[in-house]
Coordinates of C-alpha atoms in Angstrom, one line a residue:
M650 CA 94.9 41.4 19.1
L651 CA 93.2 43.8 16.7
K652 CA 93.2 41.1 14.0
K653 CA 91.5 38.7 16.4
A654 CA 88.8 41.2 17.4
L655 CA 88.1 41.9 13.7
V656 CA 87.6 38.2 13.0
L657 CA 85.2 37.9 15.9
L658 CA 83.2 40.9 14.7
M659 CA 82.8 39.4 11.2
M660 CA 81.6 36.1 12.7
A661 CA 78.9 37.8 14.8
F662 CA 77.8 39.8 11.7
A663 CA 77.4 36.6 9.7
L664 CA 75.3 34.9 12.4
V665 CA 73.0 37.9 12.4
I666 CA 72.5 37.6 8.6
L667 CA 71.8 33.9 8.9
A668 CA 69.2 34.4 11.6
A669 CA 67.5 37.0 9.6
C670 CA 67.4 34.8 6.5
G671 CA 66.0 31.9 8.6
D672 CA 63.2 34.1 10.0
S673 CA 62.4 35.3 6.5
E674 CA 62.1 31.8 5.2
K675 CA 59.8 30.8 8.2
D676 CA 57.6 33.8 7.5
S677 CA 57.4 33.0 3.9
S678 CA 56.6 29.3 4.6
K679 CA 54.0 30.4 7.2
E680 CA 52.4 32.7 4.7
T681 CA 52.4 30.0 2.1
N682 CA 50.8 27.5 4.5
N683 CA 48.2 30.0 5.5
K684 CA 47.3 30.7 1.9
S685 CA 47.1 26.9 1.3
T686 CA 44.8 26.5 4.4
E687 CA 42.6 29.4 3.3
S688 CA 42.4 27.9 -0.2
A689 CA 41.4 24.5 1.2
K690 CA 38.8 26.1 3.4
G691 CA 37.5 27.9 0.4
N692 CA 37.3 24.7 -1.5
D693 CA 35.4 22.9 1.4
T694 CA 32.9 25.8 1.6
A695 CA 32.4 25.6 -2.1
G696 CA 31.8 21.9 -1.9
E697 CA 29.3 22.3 0.9
S698 CA 27.4 25.0 -1.0
E699 CA 27.2 22.7 -4.0
K700 CA 25.3 20.1 -1.9
T701 CA 21.6 20.4 -2.6
N702 CA 18.5 18.5 -1.3
E703 CA 16.9 15.9 -3.5
T704 CA 13.5 17.1 -4.7
I705 CA 10.4 14.8 -4.4
D706 CA 7.4 16.1 -6.2
S707 CA 4.8 14.1 -4.3
L708 CA 4.7 11.8 -1.3
S709 CA 1.5 9.8 -0.6
I710 CA 0.5 8.6 2.9
G711 CA -2.4 6.2 3.5
F712 CA -4.3 5.8 6.8
V713 CA -6.7 3.0 7.7
P714 CA -10.3 3.9 8.7
S715 CA -10.0 3.0 12.4
R716 CA -11.8 6.4 13.1
E717 CA -14.2 8.3 11.0
P718 CA -12.4 9.2 7.7
E719 CA -13.2 13.0 7.9
E720 CA -11.9 13.0 11.5
I721 CA -8.6 11.4 10.4
I722 CA -8.2 13.8 7.4
T723 CA -8.7 16.9 9.6
A724 CA -6.5 15.7 12.4
T725 CA -3.6 14.7 10.2
E726 CA -3.6 17.9 8.0
P727 CA -0.7 19.4 10.0
L728 CA 1.4 16.3 9.3
K729 CA 2.0 17.5 5.8
D730 CA 4.1 20.6 6.8
L731 CA 5.7 18.8 9.8
L732 CA 6.9 16.1 7.5
K733 CA 8.1 18.5 4.8
T734 CA 10.1 20.4 7.4
E735 CA 11.7 17.4 8.9
L736 CA 12.6 15.8 5.6
A737 CA 14.1 19.1 4.4
T738 CA 16.6 18.9 7.3
L739 CA 17.5 15.4 6.2
G740 CA 18.2 16.1 2.6
Y741 CA 14.8 15.9 0.9
D742 CA 12.6 18.7 -0.4
V743 CA 9.1 17.4 -0.7
K744 CA 6.8 19.6 -2.7
N745 CA 3.5 17.9 -1.9
V746 CA 2.3 15.4 0.7
D747 CA -1.0 13.7 -0.1
I748 CA -3.0 12.1 2.7
T749 CA -5.8 9.7 2.1
V750 CA -8.0 7.3 4.2
G751 CA -8.6 3.9 2.7
T752 CA -12.2 2.7 2.2
N753 CA -11.1 -0.3 4.3
Y754 CA -7.9 -1.7 5.8
E755 CA -7.2 -3.8 2.7
A756 CA -7.3 -0.8 0.4
V757 CA -4.2 0.7 2.1
G758 CA -2.4 -2.6 2.0
E759 CA -3.2 -3.0 -1.7
G760 CA -2.0 0.6 -2.3
L761 CA 1.3 -0.1 -0.7
S762 CA 1.7 -3.3 -2.6
A763 CA 0.9 -1.6 -5.9
G764 CA 3.2 1.4 -5.1
T765 CA 0.4 3.9 -5.4
I766 CA 0.8 4.7 -1.7
D767 CA 4.4 5.4 -0.5
I768 CA 3.8 5.3 3.3
G769 CA 1.0 3.5 5.2
L770 CA 0.1 3.8 8.8
I771 CA -1.4 0.3 9.2
P772 CA -2.0 -2.3 11.9
G773 CA 0.3 -5.3 12.3
G774 CA -2.3 -7.6 10.9
T775 CA -2.6 -5.6 7.7
Y776 CA 1.1 -5.4 7.4
V777 CA 1.7 -9.1 7.5
L778 CA -1.1 -9.7 5.1
Y779 CA 0.6 -7.4 2.5
D780 CA 4.3 -7.8 3.5
D781 CA 5.2 -9.0 0.0
G782 CA 4.7 -5.4 -1.1
A783 CA 5.1 -3.5 2.2
E784 CA 8.1 -3.1 4.5
V785 CA 7.7 -2.2 8.2
I786 CA 10.1 0.6 9.3
L787 CA 8.6 1.8 12.6
T788 CA 6.2 0.5 15.3
A789 CA 4.1 2.8 17.5
T790 CA 4.4 3.1 21.2
R791 CA 1.3 4.2 23.2
A792 CA 0.2 4.8 26.8
G793 CA -0.9 1.7 28.6
L794 CA -4.2 1.4 30.3
T795 CA -5.2 1.1 34.0
N796 CA -6.9 -2.2 33.1
D797 CA -4.8 -5.0 31.6
S798 CA -6.3 -8.2 32.9
D799 CA -7.2 -11.3 31.0
N800 CA -10.4 -11.5 33.0
P801 CA -13.3 -9.4 31.6
K802 CA -14.9 -9.0 35.0
D803 CA -11.8 -7.1 36.2
W804 CA -12.4 -4.5 33.5
N805 CA -16.1 -4.1 34.6
D806 CA -15.2 -3.9 38.3
N807 CA -12.6 -1.1 37.6
K808 CA -14.5 1.2 35.2
P809 CA -13.8 3.6 33.7
T810 CA -10.6 2.6 31.9
D811 CA -8.0 5.4 31.9
A812 CA -4.6 5.9 30.4
S813 CA -1.6 4.9 32.6
D814 CA 1.8 6.6 32.5
Q815 CA 3.5 3.5 31.1
Q816 CA 4.5 3.2 27.4
V817 CA 3.7 -0.2 25.9
T818 CA 4.3 -1.9 22.6
Y819 CA 1.0 -3.9 22.6
Y820 CA -2.7 -3.5 23.2
R821 CA -5.6 -5.8 23.6
S822 CA -8.9 -6.4 21.8
L823 CA -12.1 -6.5 23.9
L824 CA -15.5 -8.1 23.2
I825 CA -17.9 -5.3 24.4
A826 CA -21.6 -6.0 25.2
G827 CA -24.0 -3.0 24.7
P828 CA -27.2 -1.8 26.3
S829 CA -29.5 -4.1 24.3
E830 CA -31.4 -6.7 26.3
K831 CA -29.2 -9.5 25.0
G832 CA -26.0 -7.5 25.6
Q833 CA -27.0 -6.8 29.2
A834 CA -27.8 -10.5 29.7
L835 CA -24.3 -11.5 28.5
A836 CA -22.7 -8.9 30.8
A837 CA -24.7 -10.1 33.8
K838 CA -23.4 -13.6 33.4
V839 CA -19.8 -12.5 33.1
N840 CA -20.1 -10.2 36.1
N841 CA -21.7 -13.0 38.2
G842 CA -18.7 -15.1 37.4
E843 CA -20.6 -17.5 35.1
E844 CA -19.1 -18.9 31.9
L845 CA -20.7 -17.8 28.6
T846 CA -21.8 -20.7 26.3
W847 CA -21.4 -20.8 22.6
D848 CA -25.2 -20.5 22.3
D849 CA -25.1 -17.3 24.4
L850 CA -22.7 -15.7 21.9
N851 CA -24.2 -17.2 18.8
N852 CA -27.7 -15.9 19.6
A853 CA -26.3 -12.3 19.9
S854 CA -25.7 -10.0 16.9
W855 CA -22.1 -8.9 16.4
A856 CA -20.3 -6.0 14.7
V857 CA -16.7 -6.8 13.4
M858 CA -14.2 -5.0 11.3
S859 CA -12.6 -6.2 8.1
S860 CA -10.8 -9.6 8.2
S861 CA -7.3 -8.0 8.3
S862 CA -8.0 -5.9 11.4
P863 CA -6.2 -7.3 14.4
A864 CA -8.5 -5.9 17.1
G865 CA -11.6 -5.9 15.0
Y866 CA -11.4 -9.4 13.7
I867 CA -8.3 -11.6 13.9
Y868 CA -7.7 -11.7 17.7
P869 CA -11.4 -12.0 18.5
A870 CA -11.5 -14.9 16.1
I871 CA -8.6 -16.5 17.9
W872 CA -10.3 -15.9 21.2
L873 CA -13.4 -17.7 20.0
G874 CA -11.3 -20.5 18.7
E875 CA -9.5 -21.0 22.0
H876 CA -12.6 -20.8 24.1
Y877 CA -15.2 -22.5 21.9
D878 CA -13.4 -24.1 19.0
Q879 CA -15.4 -21.8 16.7
T880 CA -14.7 -18.6 14.9
I881 CA -16.3 -15.4 13.6
T882 CA -17.6 -17.0 10.5
D883 CA -19.4 -19.6 12.6
L884 CA -21.5 -16.8 14.3
S885 CA -25.1 -16.6 13.0
H886 CA -25.5 -12.8 13.2
V887 CA -22.4 -10.8 12.1
F888 CA -22.3 -7.4 10.6
Q889 CA -19.0 -5.9 9.1
A890 CA -18.7 -2.3 10.1
D891 CA -16.7 0.2 8.0
S892 CA -15.3 2.0 11.1
Y893 CA -15.4 1.6 14.9
G894 CA -17.4 4.8 15.1
S895 CA -20.2 3.3 13.1
A896 CA -20.0 0.1 15.1
F897 CA -20.5 2.0 18.4
A898 CA -23.4 3.9 16.8
R899 CA -25.1 0.6 16.1
L900 CA -24.3 -0.7 19.6
A901 CA -25.8 2.5 21.1
A902 CA -28.9 2.1 18.8
E903 CA -29.2 -1.5 20.1
Q904 CA -29.0 -2.7 16.5
I905 CA -26.2 -5.1 17.6
D906 CA -25.5 -6.7 21.0
V907 CA -21.7 -7.1 20.8
L908 CA -18.8 -5.4 19.1
V909 CA -15.1 -6.1 19.0
A910 CA -12.6 -3.2 19.3
Y911 CA -9.2 -2.1 20.6
A912 CA -9.2 -1.8 24.4
D913 CA -9.4 2.0 24.5
A914 CA -12.1 2.4 21.9
R915 CA -14.7 3.2 24.6
R916 CA -12.5 6.1 25.7
D917 CA -12.5 7.4 22.1
N918 CA -16.3 7.2 21.8
A919 CA -17.3 8.2 25.3
E920 CA -18.4 11.7 24.3
A921 CA -20.1 10.6 21.1
W922 CA -22.0 8.0 23.1
E923 CA -24.2 10.6 24.7
K924 CA -23.8 13.6 22.4
D925 CA -24.1 11.9 18.9
F926 CA -25.6 8.6 19.7
N927 CA -28.2 10.0 22.0
R928 CA -27.7 7.8 25.0
S929 CA -28.9 9.1 28.4
S930 CA -26.2 7.3 30.4
S931 CA -22.4 7.1 29.9
I932 CA -20.7 4.5 27.8
W933 CA -19.1 3.1 31.0
D934 CA -22.5 2.5 32.6
E935 CA -24.1 1.0 29.5
T936 CA -21.3 -1.3 28.2
N937 CA -19.4 -4.2 29.7
V938 CA -16.5 -6.4 28.6
I939 CA -17.3 -10.0 28.0
G940 CA -14.0 -11.2 26.6
V941 CA -10.3 -10.1 26.5
T942 CA -7.8 -11.2 23.9
P943 CA -4.0 -11.6 24.3
G944 CA -1.8 -8.6 23.6
I945 CA -1.5 -7.3 20.0
Y946 CA 1.7 -5.8 18.7
N947 CA 1.2 -2.1 17.9
D948 CA 0.5 -0.4 14.6
T949 CA 3.2 0.1 12.0
V950 CA 4.6 2.8 9.8
S951 CA 5.2 0.8 6.6
V952 CA 6.6 1.8 3.2
S953 CA 5.9 0.4 -0.2
K954 CA 8.5 -2.0 -1.6
N955 CA 7.3 -1.0 -5.1
S956 CA 7.4 2.8 -4.8
D957 CA 10.0 4.4 -7.0
L958 CA 10.9 6.8 -4.1
M959 CA 12.0 4.1 -1.7
N960 CA 15.7 3.5 -1.3
D961 CA 17.6 2.9 1.9
D962 CA 18.6 6.5 2.5
F963 CA 15.0 7.8 2.1
K964 CA 13.6 5.1 4.3
T965 CA 16.1 6.1 7.0
A966 CA 15.0 9.7 6.6
I967 CA 11.4 8.8 6.9
Q968 CA 12.1 6.8 10.1
T969 CA 14.0 9.8 11.6
A970 CA 11.4 12.3 10.5
F971 CA 8.5 10.4 12.2
M972 CA 10.4 9.8 15.4
N973 CA 11.3 13.5 15.6
I974 CA 7.8 14.6 14.8
A975 CA 6.5 12.4 17.6
K976 CA 8.7 14.3 20.1
T977 CA 7.1 17.7 19.3
E978 CA 3.8 19.0 20.8
A979 CA 2.3 19.5 17.3
G980 CA 3.4 16.1 16.2
K981 CA 2.0 14.4 19.3
E982 CA -1.4 16.0 18.6
V983 CA -1.4 14.6 15.1
I984 CA -0.5 11.0 15.9
S985 CA -2.9 10.9 18.9
I986 CA -5.6 10.3 16.3
Y987 CA -4.4 6.6 16.4
N988 CA -3.4 6.8 20.1
H989 CA 0.2 6.7 19.1
E990 CA 2.6 8.5 21.4
G991 CA 6.0 7.7 19.8
Y992 CA 7.8 5.5 17.4
Q993 CA 10.7 3.1 17.5
E994 CA 12.5 1.3 14.7
A995 CA 11.0 -2.0 13.7
T996 CA 11.9 -5.1 11.7
S997 CA 9.8 -7.7 10.0
S998 CA 10.6 -10.3 12.7
D999 CA 8.8 -8.1 15.3
Y1000 CA 5.6 -9.2 13.7
D1001 CA 6.2 -13.0 13.7
N1002 CA 3.6 -13.5 16.4
E1003 CA 1.2 -11.6 14.2
R1004 CA 1.9 -14.0 11.3
K1005 CA 1.1 -16.8 13.7
A1006 CA -2.2 -15.1 14.5
Q1007 CA -3.0 -14.8 10.9
E1008 CA -2.3 -18.5 10.3
M1009 CA -4.5 -19.4 13.3
A1010 CA -7.3 -17.2 12.1
R1011 CA -7.2 -18.8 8.6
S1012 CA -7.2 -22.2 10.2
L1013 CA -10.3 -21.4 12.1
Q1014 CA -12.2 -20.2 9.1

């Protein structure tokens, strides 16, 4: 009996030793694993710390002169720091952002094609004219207007035109008659429900923008072609303005009878009409719409295909940066200079209708 008890005691002692050894091995294994995990974490942290932003010495942005150049330069100055900040979070440290306003629309398109301008905020018409050297990456969205009829009389019966709460991807061009005797005569016929004749229009003096401007040239030319089988080059008295501001100044001075402009141009020049152009009545009282074009796809943010900076990653960063900027209060204030309220990604095919417009405009010349 004593012998049997001794054997059982020895077996129990052996089990205790084995259990202790097992716990020791587990602890050792656990410690080793912990050290391996900490080492791996350390390596990951080291890898992350080694990642640095790409440095870009200078980024150039070109704007078209749809407003007075000095006004655009002043309004877009904050864009420099906004863009630097956004791009820094996306992996790019930009040392300098250079903003310029082209002498005309073509100057910005040519700069993009040549690679001397990296990013251009240009209309769709300018983009398709220079799409061999420019690539569209974003299109602008903007607030719609309380007037959107094809009938010019509707615009005159529902003045003033205000912004609506709807975001739209298109805008219209208007043929606007001014306070001159001829301008008032044209407006009277439209408001009486009478059709304007070609002679009515041809006897008036006109202000247009450069030939690549959708609202200031292309779509009005199409409108003339559709209604009279004529175009802008067939008009006897045409003046090419360098900006919409100067065109409205001439309209106010009664140096011209009709101008063509984007649909909310009168809203942009309402204050200047009386304050700077010395008119005694409001722009809404003294101007009338005599023609309305079909919708025009909104402005683009385009990049140069020939810029050394442009690769797929950087283009994606620019897209994201502009969309993010447009969501901030400071950013909204900057892009409001062009009546932009936001941006969405765009592709070349979005502007196929604009290409058709260009073809039609060329065929009418």
